[in-house]
Amino acid sequence: MVSVPPSSPPAGPTPSAPEPVRDTSAPPDDRLQRVVRLAVHAAGATGAALADGNRQIVASQGIPPNVRSHLPEMVQGGGPCYLRRGTGGVTSTVDECTDCLSTITLPDGVDAMAFIPIPRDIQSGRDGELAGMLCLTYEAVGDAWMEQAARAEDVAALAGAPLARCSLPAVQAGESPTIKHDDLPALFDDAPLLCCTLDASGHMLHVNSELEALSGYQREDLPDARAFVEVLFPDPAVRQRAVDFVKVAPPRWITLEMHTAAGETVTTQWTCVVLPGGRRLALGFDDTERESYEEALRAERDRLATLFRNLPTPVVHGIPQEDTFVVQTLNPAFEAVFDISAEELEQGDLHDAIVPRHEREHAAAINRTLVDESTVRAEVRRIAGGEERDFRVRAALQPGSTDAESEAYAIYTDITDHKAYERKLRDAKERAEEAARLKSAMLANMSHEVRTPLTAIIGFAEILRNALDDENARFAETIRRSSHRLMETLDSVLELSKLDAGAYSLRRTEVNVSDNVRETVEMMTPMAEKAGVSLAVETPEADVRGRLDPGAINRIVTNLISNAIKFTPEAGAVDVRVTFSAEEAGTSVSAVHITVRDTGVGIDPSFIPHLFDAFRQESDGVGRTHEGAGLGLAITKRLAEMMGGTIDVESEKGVGTRFTVVLPLAERV
């Protein structure tokens, strides 16, 4: 027999022979617990319990201990009974309630209770033999609570068969309820465990449905009990281990490889209990999934170990602490790069071995960040091969580690060469910036040193031209023209230098772009007439206004018209057109379009990518056909971009060229 410890006697008013209340934390049949859960939902109750035919509670949900201790005395035979708390006690709402129930005070916290009888089988009905009782409890009820409770009757019927199997014999108070061997098959038949009973020699007496399902064998299909053991454990050595384990029944678990009817081998764990009379109760479970998981875990661990050993990057495994990093293992790459062996460093402090003194505080801060945030990435200086080198370190706590002794992996990547290259780039940038500064200073000095005498040359050349005879006046005019050309080149160089150095400041103001362009065209007309080129301008009827730099616009239009006239042969034409777009493509900003088109020589397609480079011209050297320093278009592009605009070019050799400048209007008035 298996003894079940007695429970404490129930509290409150009890009959002369109180019934024990059995612990229901692990009911013998999970279906009973499912019935209880269904009943709570179906009846809208706050708690429910199942009592067997001997008035012992075998399953419950939401029943407080003080209520559960009263249930055995309240469970009576007969039809359904509904009780509700009334003034000074309990009021019976149905005549079928027994006199005993009508005198019982409901436990604290319960406003109403319902008792639903459970027939031993569904066909027997209410008048048949009862297998037990379903008890429903309500903390607070409304007018329809009885109708809700009645919904649980069909649910209660589902518990009839399981209750009939697991019902225990009634005992007197103070005695231990017992289970006979004949009751064991019923108790364990549907349990989610592998279960069998054996005699003292190891012969099978009973096999539950779980073991039959896993093995694929039915006990009654085999000729005798020994045959069942032999088909489960065909290996004689394994079978003998199982028999010896059952005979001794030690208080531990044993692992046995069990064969199934499908030809598979499953790993099972077993323990054994000796019952009175020498019989054995063997309980087990399928451990195959755990074995497979552990095998996969071992394989994954082996793969990681192989990766750790063969990574070409230094890796250290250890425990980060406040000011130290206690080393557990190193990979061979770490030993090679840092010129230190694993034997020297294991269980030692990584900081003492490779961290320079001036980096100790930084290393401690990295440790703290790693522990707090689980990952860290930083650039550090470390001692490798006797010299300080730059490394990028990435560290992460080992998955599953959360406490102060968490283990971590740190990967070191040598970036010394990369840092040296970065330093060279910085030095080169600083030298270039210094050269640009010196160039700007030199050009500023040139502006003063060259402009002053050049202005004097131009002035005296004009005086001489007017005072000399025609022959000599021609030479004076050449001097004046050449000086003007030199002054324009100097102005362009200085302007480009300011643009490149970022020293050029826009002076935005409200400007009428149409008027600005017309005035520039008028100013350039004499130049066009002298070259025999027609110059025309077209602007919208409505003025195009916005906040732009009028000087920059004048410079852009002057450069484009000057270029067009220079490269257009006599009798050619240059057209200037101003248009307005309310919304530029891809934006919601209005813009002005300034187009300069000529019928000149055109540009070779191969030179267009270099058209806006400073000092670049399509024809250069002593054989070039046109004068100029090659700065006008470079300045035009930079000025347009400074105002947030763009410049595009379309050209066909021998046909002509068209430049289009698009400038966004910051404000249209």
XYZ file of C-alpha atoms in Angstrom:
669
model
C 0.000 0.000 0.000
C 1.027 3.612 -0.583
C 0.243 5.876 2.362
C -1.192 9.352 1.880
C -0.539 11.714 4.849
C -3.716 12.788 6.651
C -4.804 16.412 6.470
C -5.761 18.695 9.343
C -9.364 18.406 10.577
C -11.738 20.954 9.029
C -12.401 24.249 10.785
C -15.851 25.536 11.781
C -18.916 23.474 12.718
C -18.473 19.837 11.724
C -20.496 16.594 11.963
C -19.452 13.967 14.485
C -17.278 12.124 11.966
C -15.449 14.749 9.841
C -13.901 13.725 6.552
C -10.254 14.498 5.683
C -9.488 16.979 2.933
C -6.905 15.630 0.482
C -4.185 17.945 -0.968
C -5.155 18.711 -4.572
C -2.051 20.509 -5.785
C -1.346 17.519 -8.056
C -4.673 15.805 -8.916
C -4.413 12.148 -10.025
C -6.188 12.951 -13.297
C -5.508 16.170 -15.191
C -8.940 15.859 -16.830
C -10.539 16.632 -13.454
C -8.599 19.883 -13.251
C -9.703 20.754 -16.804
C -13.338 20.084 -15.815
C -12.951 22.509 -12.903
C -11.558 25.239 -15.169
C -14.403 24.728 -17.685
C -17.009 24.878 -14.923
C -15.684 28.211 -13.616
C -15.963 29.762 -17.080
C -19.332 28.187 -17.970
C -21.036 29.137 -14.714
C -19.416 32.573 -14.222
C -18.218 31.420 -10.796
C -15.250 32.688 -8.812
C -14.186 29.179 -7.765
C -15.012 25.512 -8.212
C -14.064 22.168 -6.682
C -14.688 18.485 -7.436
C -15.427 16.047 -4.627
C -15.449 12.278 -5.180
C -18.029 9.802 -3.857
C -16.306 9.771 -0.469
C -16.613 13.574 -0.155
C -12.880 14.147 -0.621
C -11.764 17.161 -2.731
C -9.809 15.864 -5.737
C -9.506 19.050 -7.853
C -10.129 22.750 -7.316
C -9.542 26.221 -8.719
C -9.959 29.572 -6.981
C -11.186 27.961 -3.720
C -9.650 29.652 -0.628
C -8.397 27.283 2.135
C -11.080 28.380 4.627
C -13.794 27.464 2.095
C -12.153 24.186 1.038
C -12.041 22.983 4.645
C -15.852 23.359 4.854
C -16.656 21.617 1.585
C -16.606 17.952 2.747
C -19.293 18.626 5.390
C -21.415 20.541 2.838
C -21.239 17.963 0.026
C -24.408 15.888 0.238
C -26.133 13.468 -2.113
C -29.278 14.301 -4.054
C -30.207 16.867 -6.633
C -28.697 20.283 -7.302
C -28.690 22.692 -4.404
C -28.232 26.487 -4.427
C -27.368 28.441 -1.283
C -27.196 32.204 -0.814
C -26.169 34.256 2.172
C -29.157 35.771 3.960
C -29.739 37.849 7.079
C -28.513 35.932 10.101
C -27.410 32.861 8.155
C -28.142 31.027 4.921
C -31.394 31.011 2.945
C -32.178 27.862 0.950
C -33.447 28.785 -2.504
C -34.373 25.249 -3.648
C -36.530 22.710 -1.718
C -34.205 19.814 -2.646
C -31.514 21.088 -0.225
C -31.111 18.894 2.815
C -31.808 20.074 6.347
C -28.097 19.829 7.115
C -27.209 22.390 4.431
C -29.918 24.810 5.504
C -28.279 25.184 8.908
C -24.720 25.801 7.733
C -23.250 29.290 7.683
C -21.397 30.097 4.451
C -17.651 30.707 4.914
C -16.325 34.270 4.901
C -15.841 35.755 1.442
C -18.546 33.574 -0.181
C -21.940 35.084 -1.064
C -23.447 31.988 -2.672
C -22.686 28.337 -3.473
C -24.094 25.755 -5.878
C -23.757 21.969 -5.623
C -24.112 19.956 -8.868
C -24.325 16.131 -8.546
C -22.158 14.062 -10.927
C -23.591 10.705 -12.066
C -21.217 7.768 -12.419
C -22.059 7.732 -16.133
C -24.082 10.101 -18.304
C -26.836 7.564 -19.016
C -27.548 6.935 -15.333
C -29.075 10.442 -14.899
C -29.756 12.114 -11.581
C -31.323 9.062 -10.005
C -28.364 6.828 -10.717
C -25.293 6.184 -8.555
C -23.242 9.346 -8.012
C -19.498 9.560 -8.646
C -19.133 12.894 -6.860
C -20.208 16.518 -6.584
C -19.212 19.802 -8.326
C -19.152 22.746 -5.916
C -19.306 26.329 -7.283
C -18.561 29.418 -5.184
C -19.489 33.061 -5.831
C -18.046 36.087 -4.039
C -20.968 38.257 -5.174
C -24.083 37.289 -7.133
C -26.836 38.919 -9.153
C -30.412 37.845 -9.815
C -29.445 35.378 -12.573
C -26.684 33.553 -10.715
C -28.653 30.290 -10.418
C -29.216 30.126 -14.178
C -25.490 30.665 -14.684
C -24.655 27.918 -12.212
C -27.026 25.502 -13.952
C -24.901 25.784 -17.117
C -22.211 23.743 -15.335
C -24.351 20.598 -15.177
C -23.250 19.358 -18.604
C -19.615 20.171 -17.753
C -19.917 18.273 -14.466
C -21.057 15.139 -16.309
C -17.653 14.974 -18.009
C -16.019 14.220 -14.649
C -18.085 11.094 -13.987
C -15.752 8.456 -15.450
C -12.455 9.903 -14.083
C -14.018 10.360 -10.623
C -15.261 6.790 -10.608
C -11.724 5.526 -11.334
C -9.777 7.589 -8.798
C -12.234 7.677 -5.890
C -10.486 6.729 -2.639
C -12.030 4.692 0.176
C -13.495 6.669 3.088
C -11.503 6.645 6.339
C -12.071 7.877 9.847
C -10.432 11.039 11.130
C -6.848 10.474 12.190
C -6.365 7.460 9.907
C -4.226 7.387 6.754
C -6.165 6.700 3.553
C -4.653 3.804 1.630
C -4.504 2.739 -1.991
C -4.754 -0.945 -2.805
C -2.685 -2.414 -5.620
C -5.861 -3.010 -7.601
C -6.475 0.785 -7.579
C -3.062 1.626 -9.078
C -3.924 0.880 -12.734
C -6.912 3.236 -12.529
C -4.886 5.964 -10.821
C -2.002 5.953 -13.310
C -3.614 4.733 -16.503
C -4.049 8.208 -17.998
C -1.202 9.926 -16.124
C 1.319 11.783 -18.337
C 4.109 9.446 -17.124
C 5.481 6.096 -18.189
C 4.109 3.766 -15.517
C 4.129 0.031 -14.886
C 3.823 -2.317 -11.923
C 6.080 -5.361 -11.627
C 6.536 -8.265 -9.286
C 9.690 -8.752 -7.238
C 11.304 -10.683 -10.145
C 10.798 -7.861 -12.636
C 7.799 -9.341 -14.490
C 5.274 -6.790 -15.804
C 1.892 -6.796 -14.066
C 0.359 -3.644 -15.558
C 1.354 -1.078 -18.207
C -0.338 2.307 -18.471
C -1.532 3.900 -21.734
C 1.368 6.392 -21.872
C 3.958 3.585 -21.955
C 1.911 1.691 -24.558
C 1.670 4.818 -26.726
C 5.418 5.540 -26.568
C 6.491 1.937 -27.176
C 3.846 1.107 -29.780
C 3.162 -2.245 -28.045
C -0.095 -3.299 -26.380
C 0.346 -5.387 -23.221
C -2.475 -7.773 -24.123
C -0.977 -8.452 -27.583
C 2.150 -10.096 -26.094
C 2.204 -13.732 -24.919
C 3.366 -13.020 -21.351
C 4.735 -10.335 -19.030
C 8.368 -11.286 -19.702
C 7.830 -10.754 -23.439
C 6.936 -7.103 -22.839
C 10.216 -6.465 -21.012
C 12.170 -8.271 -23.744
C 10.684 -6.222 -26.602
C 11.249 -2.949 -24.744
C 14.843 -3.803 -23.851
C 16.124 -6.345 -26.439
C 19.762 -5.765 -25.459
C 20.448 -8.407 -22.724
C 22.854 -6.084 -20.865
C 20.343 -3.215 -20.796
C 17.536 -5.580 -19.802
C 19.604 -7.011 -16.949
C 20.395 -3.473 -15.724
C 16.667 -2.707 -15.704
C 15.793 -5.920 -13.803
C 18.575 -5.357 -11.244
C 17.423 -1.744 -10.764
C 13.823 -2.883 -10.148
C 14.941 -5.528 -7.622
C 17.054 -3.103 -5.576
C 14.841 -0.002 -6.196
C 17.492 2.552 -5.121
C 16.366 6.163 -4.490
C 17.722 7.526 -7.784
C 17.051 7.628 -11.548
C 18.451 5.346 -14.225
C 18.810 6.005 -17.957
C 17.639 3.194 -20.263
C 17.549 3.021 -24.068
C 14.083 1.673 -24.938
C 13.124 0.214 -28.336
C 9.742 0.899 -29.937
C 7.562 -1.079 -32.332
C 8.513 1.434 -35.065
C 12.158 0.396 -34.778
C 13.254 3.617 -33.037
C 15.352 3.937 -29.900
C 14.219 6.446 -27.269
C 16.096 7.564 -24.170
C 14.056 7.137 -20.995
C 14.622 7.943 -17.318
C 13.206 5.621 -14.630
C 12.834 5.373 -10.872
C 11.280 2.613 -8.803
C 9.273 2.419 -5.538
C 8.781 -0.771 -3.484
C 5.126 -1.363 -2.571
C 3.908 -3.433 0.373
C 3.961 -7.089 -0.571
C 7.147 -6.744 -2.630
C 5.583 -5.326 -5.802
C 7.346 -2.512 -7.627
C 5.932 0.691 -9.080
C 8.200 1.982 -11.889
C 7.744 5.568 -13.088
C 9.568 7.079 -16.051
C 9.544 9.734 -18.784
C 10.777 10.176 -22.343
C 14.170 11.929 -22.136
C 14.985 11.824 -25.866
C 14.413 15.527 -26.485
C 16.668 16.500 -23.602
C 19.362 14.159 -24.863
C 19.030 15.605 -28.363
C 19.183 19.124 -26.959
C 22.268 18.325 -24.914
C 23.897 16.709 -27.931
C 23.145 19.796 -30.041
C 24.496 21.941 -27.231
C 27.703 19.915 -27.123
C 28.067 20.179 -30.908
C 27.493 23.948 -30.772
C 30.029 24.234 -27.945
C 32.556 22.275 -30.014
C 31.960 24.535 -33.031
C 32.451 27.647 -30.927
C 35.623 26.207 -29.412
C 36.962 25.463 -32.904
C 36.084 28.973 -34.043
C 37.701 30.445 -30.927
C 40.940 28.558 -31.541
C 41.157 29.315 -35.267
C 40.078 32.959 -35.435
C 42.937 35.048 -36.886
C 41.915 37.904 -34.576
C 43.017 37.994 -30.908
C 40.221 36.885 -28.545
C 40.331 36.712 -24.731
C 37.738 35.106 -22.486
C 37.511 36.284 -18.888
C 35.615 37.882 -16.000
C 35.363 41.702 -15.997
C 35.570 43.250 -12.543
C 35.833 46.826 -11.236
C 39.512 47.424 -12.060
C 40.603 44.072 -13.465
C 39.807 41.515 -16.144
C 40.532 37.996 -14.872
C 41.617 35.875 -17.835
C 40.101 32.413 -18.340
C 41.347 31.486 -21.819
C 43.185 32.996 -24.796
C 43.143 31.971 -28.416
C 46.430 31.355 -30.312
C 46.070 34.617 -32.255
C 46.040 36.565 -28.972
C 49.209 34.800 -27.858
C 50.930 35.615 -31.167
C 49.917 39.291 -31.372
C 50.582 40.168 -27.726
C 53.607 37.838 -27.418
C 52.293 36.178 -24.271
C 51.375 32.545 -23.546
C 48.062 31.320 -22.164
C 49.883 29.654 -19.256
C 51.374 32.998 -18.221
C 48.113 34.908 -18.324
C 45.319 32.505 -17.368
C 43.698 33.448 -14.026
C 45.805 36.605 -14.092
C 44.816 40.241 -14.637
C 44.723 41.228 -18.302
C 45.248 44.884 -17.395
C 48.569 44.160 -15.659
C 49.808 42.329 -18.742
C 48.847 44.546 -21.689
C 47.356 47.874 -20.495
C 49.782 50.836 -20.262
C 49.626 52.787 -17.001
C 48.182 55.874 -18.670
C 45.299 53.709 -20.004
C 44.328 52.012 -16.688
C 41.453 54.388 -15.884
C 40.082 54.018 -19.411
C 40.289 50.214 -19.148
C 38.382 50.279 -15.839
C 35.689 52.468 -17.434
C 35.361 49.945 -20.297
C 34.862 47.163 -17.727
C 32.091 49.104 -15.984
C 30.330 49.840 -19.268
C 30.563 46.165 -20.245
C 28.984 44.984 -16.988
C 26.246 47.656 -17.098
C 25.340 47.458 -20.799
C 26.462 43.896 -21.787
C 28.414 45.162 -24.829
C 31.128 47.747 -25.412
C 33.216 49.026 -28.317
C 36.221 51.306 -27.931
C 39.589 52.285 -29.364
C 42.440 51.632 -26.954
C 46.221 51.572 -26.633
C 47.722 48.222 -25.601
C 51.216 46.767 -25.201
C 51.869 44.163 -27.897
C 55.285 42.683 -28.576
C 56.976 45.168 -26.261
C 55.517 48.331 -27.881
C 52.305 50.307 -27.598
C 49.891 49.773 -30.462
C 46.369 50.916 -31.308
C 43.492 48.417 -31.101
C 39.744 48.471 -31.589
C 38.186 46.280 -28.892
C 34.689 44.798 -29.034
C 33.506 42.964 -25.906
C 30.261 41.243 -24.940
C 29.037 39.394 -21.869
C 28.543 35.689 -22.409
C 24.823 34.973 -23.120
C 22.981 34.073 -19.944
C 25.411 35.907 -17.694
C 23.889 38.747 -15.691
C 25.597 39.012 -12.299
C 28.821 40.697 -11.134
C 30.851 37.601 -12.068
C 29.625 37.532 -15.667
C 32.032 36.069 -18.190
C 32.882 38.034 -21.309
C 34.643 37.677 -24.650
C 36.773 40.532 -25.999
C 38.053 40.740 -29.598
C 41.073 42.950 -30.368
C 41.674 44.315 -33.875
C 45.034 45.962 -34.535
C 44.367 49.379 -36.122
C 47.863 50.846 -35.683
C 48.486 51.150 -39.433
C 45.013 52.562 -39.967
C 45.565 55.196 -37.261
C 48.946 56.089 -38.781
C 47.258 56.548 -42.167
C 44.607 58.760 -40.546
C 47.350 60.872 -38.960
C 49.015 61.264 -42.362
C 45.716 62.376 -43.882
C 45.222 64.904 -41.092
C 48.756 66.215 -41.548
C 48.237 66.501 -45.313
C 44.947 68.326 -44.767
C 46.578 70.736 -42.345
C 49.423 71.361 -44.803
C 46.934 71.984 -47.621
C 44.967 74.380 -45.435
C 48.191 76.184 -44.532
C 49.147 76.390 -48.221
C 45.719 77.810 -49.038
C 46.129 80.366 -46.259
C 49.560 81.371 -47.570
C 48.181 81.585 -51.104
C 45.398 83.866 -49.960
C 47.881 86.029 -48.078
C 50.147 86.149 -51.134
C 47.257 87.117 -53.401
C 46.176 89.797 -50.980
C 49.688 91.193 -51.015
C 49.724 90.927 -54.809
C 46.504 92.900 -54.927
C 48.189 95.759 -53.152
C 51.630 95.459 -54.755
C 50.393 94.984 -58.355
C 47.219 97.051 -58.412
C 48.934 100.289 -57.328
C 51.555 100.478 -60.120
C 49.078 98.983 -62.630
C 46.592 101.751 -61.928
C 49.329 104.305 -62.565
C 50.292 102.616 -65.843
C 46.669 102.695 -67.065
C 46.253 106.340 -66.111
C 49.472 107.542 -67.760
C 48.744 105.448 -70.871
C 45.437 107.277 -71.319
C 47.202 110.668 -70.933
C 49.879 109.740 -73.446
C 47.270 108.443 -75.921
C 45.587 111.841 -75.930
C 48.830 113.876 -76.054
C 50.841 111.983 -78.683
C 50.542 111.884 -82.433
C 48.596 109.100 -84.081
C 51.583 106.771 -84.504
C 52.683 106.993 -80.877
C 49.080 107.180 -79.591
C 48.561 103.691 -81.041
C 51.348 102.353 -78.801
C 49.877 104.107 -75.749
C 46.473 102.525 -76.475
C 48.084 99.062 -76.622
C 49.667 99.704 -73.216
C 46.297 100.794 -71.788
C 44.415 97.760 -73.203
C 47.018 95.276 -71.969
C 46.997 96.851 -68.503
C 43.193 96.573 -68.343
C 43.415 92.903 -69.343
C 46.022 92.274 -66.652
C 43.821 94.044 -64.068
C 40.812 91.863 -65.021
C 42.909 88.697 -64.707
C 44.153 89.829 -61.307
C 40.594 90.569 -60.167
C 39.453 87.099 -61.297
C 42.310 85.343 -59.495
C 41.591 87.232 -56.285
C 37.858 86.542 -56.549
C 38.396 82.805 -57.129
C 40.824 82.677 -54.217
C 38.214 84.193 -51.915
C 35.573 81.747 -53.132
C 37.861 78.730 -52.586
C 38.899 79.940 -49.119
C 35.304 80.612 -48.058
C 36.126 84.292 -47.557
C 33.556 85.527 -50.052
C 30.393 86.782 -48.344
C 27.083 87.084 -50.134
C 25.177 90.325 -49.648
C 21.590 89.196 -50.031
C 18.990 91.884 -50.565
C 15.688 92.204 -52.354
C 16.575 92.388 -56.038
C 14.617 92.670 -59.285
C 16.354 89.973 -61.324
C 14.738 91.146 -64.563
C 16.105 94.705 -64.185
C 19.520 93.411 -63.101
C 19.852 91.218 -66.204
C 18.614 93.963 -68.572
C 21.152 96.442 -67.160
C 23.986 93.925 -67.582
C 22.965 93.234 -71.190
C 22.878 96.988 -71.882
C 26.366 97.323 -70.417
C 27.657 94.465 -72.620
C 26.045 95.781 -75.838
C 29.080 97.891 -76.927
C 31.273 94.792 -76.666
C 28.821 92.826 -78.822
C 28.582 95.603 -81.406
C 32.362 95.828 -81.637
C 32.483 92.049 -82.274
C 29.692 92.238 -84.884
C 27.415 90.028 -82.780
C 23.750 90.775 -82.087
C 22.787 90.756 -78.390
C 19.129 90.487 -77.301
C 17.358 90.021 -73.948
C 13.890 88.675 -73.057
C 12.311 88.981 -69.596
C 8.819 88.251 -68.209
C 6.228 91.024 -68.166
C 5.995 90.700 -64.382
C 9.163 91.453 -62.474
C 11.000 88.470 -60.986
C 12.054 89.388 -57.454
C 13.793 87.597 -54.631
C 16.472 87.865 -51.960
C 19.714 87.385 -53.874
C 23.139 89.023 -54.182
C 22.851 91.568 -57.055
C 26.630 91.732 -57.456
C 26.860 87.963 -57.827
C 24.028 87.937 -60.391
C 25.772 90.694 -62.375
C 29.063 88.765 -62.287
C 27.361 85.523 -63.466
C 25.533 87.177 -66.376
C 28.598 89.242 -67.390
C 30.837 86.152 -67.502
C 28.322 84.140 -69.550
C 27.642 86.972 -72.074
C 31.362 87.769 -72.347
C 32.138 84.120 -73.092
C 29.292 83.895 -75.616
C 30.472 87.003 -77.511
C 34.102 85.842 -77.441
C 33.307 82.445 -78.983
C 30.664 83.648 -81.484
C 31.908 84.679 -84.926
C 30.881 87.913 -86.629
C 27.179 88.083 -87.678
C 26.347 85.555 -84.971
C 23.811 86.055 -82.205
C 23.673 85.897 -78.395
C 20.243 85.685 -76.681
C 19.634 86.185 -72.953
C 16.342 85.005 -71.450
C 14.890 85.258 -67.930
C 12.008 82.943 -66.857
C 10.281 82.227 -63.569
C 9.115 78.868 -62.170
C 6.688 78.847 -59.237
C 7.952 75.467 -58.010
C 11.293 73.960 -58.921
C 11.341 70.213 -59.698
C 11.642 68.135 -56.541
C 11.136 71.148 -54.249
C 8.448 73.612 -53.233
C 10.728 76.632 -53.816
C 10.210 79.160 -56.626
C 13.225 79.869 -58.840
C 14.521 82.131 -61.609
C 16.099 80.657 -64.767
C 18.732 82.743 -66.613
C 19.616 81.301 -70.034
C 22.435 82.575 -72.297
C 22.452 81.007 -75.797
C 24.919 81.700 -78.604
C 25.496 80.554 -82.172
C 29.219 80.226 -81.647
C 31.799 77.527 -82.265
C 30.415 75.151 -79.623
C 32.289 72.911 -77.190
C 33.714 69.452 -77.801
C 31.787 66.870 -75.701
C 35.064 65.492 -74.280
C 35.885 68.873 -72.708
C 32.489 69.561 -71.075
C 33.386 67.654 -67.837
C 36.352 70.072 -67.394
C 34.495 73.198 -68.463
C 34.167 74.643 -64.939
C 37.736 73.801 -63.787
C 39.864 76.830 -62.974
C 42.547 77.778 -65.522
C 41.255 75.128 -67.983
C 40.492 76.069 -71.607
C 39.578 73.898 -74.561
C 42.411 75.451 -76.601
C 45.557 76.180 -74.627
C 49.238 76.790 -75.156
C 50.748 79.117 -77.739
C 48.314 77.900 -80.391
C 45.105 78.848 -78.585
C 42.575 80.836 -80.583
C 40.972 82.922 -77.835
C 42.324 85.022 -74.988
C 41.432 84.513 -71.325
C 42.688 82.967 -68.070
C 40.016 80.231 -67.887
C 38.529 81.570 -64.641
C 35.179 83.048 -65.686
C 33.125 79.831 -65.733
C 34.803 78.522 -62.568
C 33.776 81.726 -60.741
C 30.270 81.583 -62.271
C 29.677 78.022 -60.999
C 30.906 78.817 -57.476
C 28.745 81.956 -57.209
C 25.649 80.071 -58.411
C 26.228 77.283 -55.884
C 26.797 79.782 -53.061
C 23.288 81.133 -53.709
C 21.907 77.569 -53.666
C 21.641 77.345 -57.438
C 22.950 75.265 -60.335
C 24.437 75.788 -63.770
C 23.974 73.439 -66.745
C 25.445 73.500 -70.255
C 24.300 72.101 -73.593
C 26.568 72.434 -76.620
C 27.072 71.130 -80.116
C 30.310 71.664 -81.968
C 29.851 74.185 -84.820
C 26.247 74.975 -83.796
C 26.411 76.826 -80.510
C 26.141 76.626 -76.731
C 23.449 77.250 -74.126
C 24.134 77.899 -70.415
C 21.240 77.799 -67.920
C 21.605 79.132 -64.366
C 18.806 78.266 -61.884
C 18.686 80.325 -58.670
C 16.146 79.667 -55.904
C 14.281 82.770 -54.751
C 14.468 82.820 -50.996
C 11.605 85.301 -51.035
C 9.375 86.433 -53.867
C 7.847 89.852 -53.338
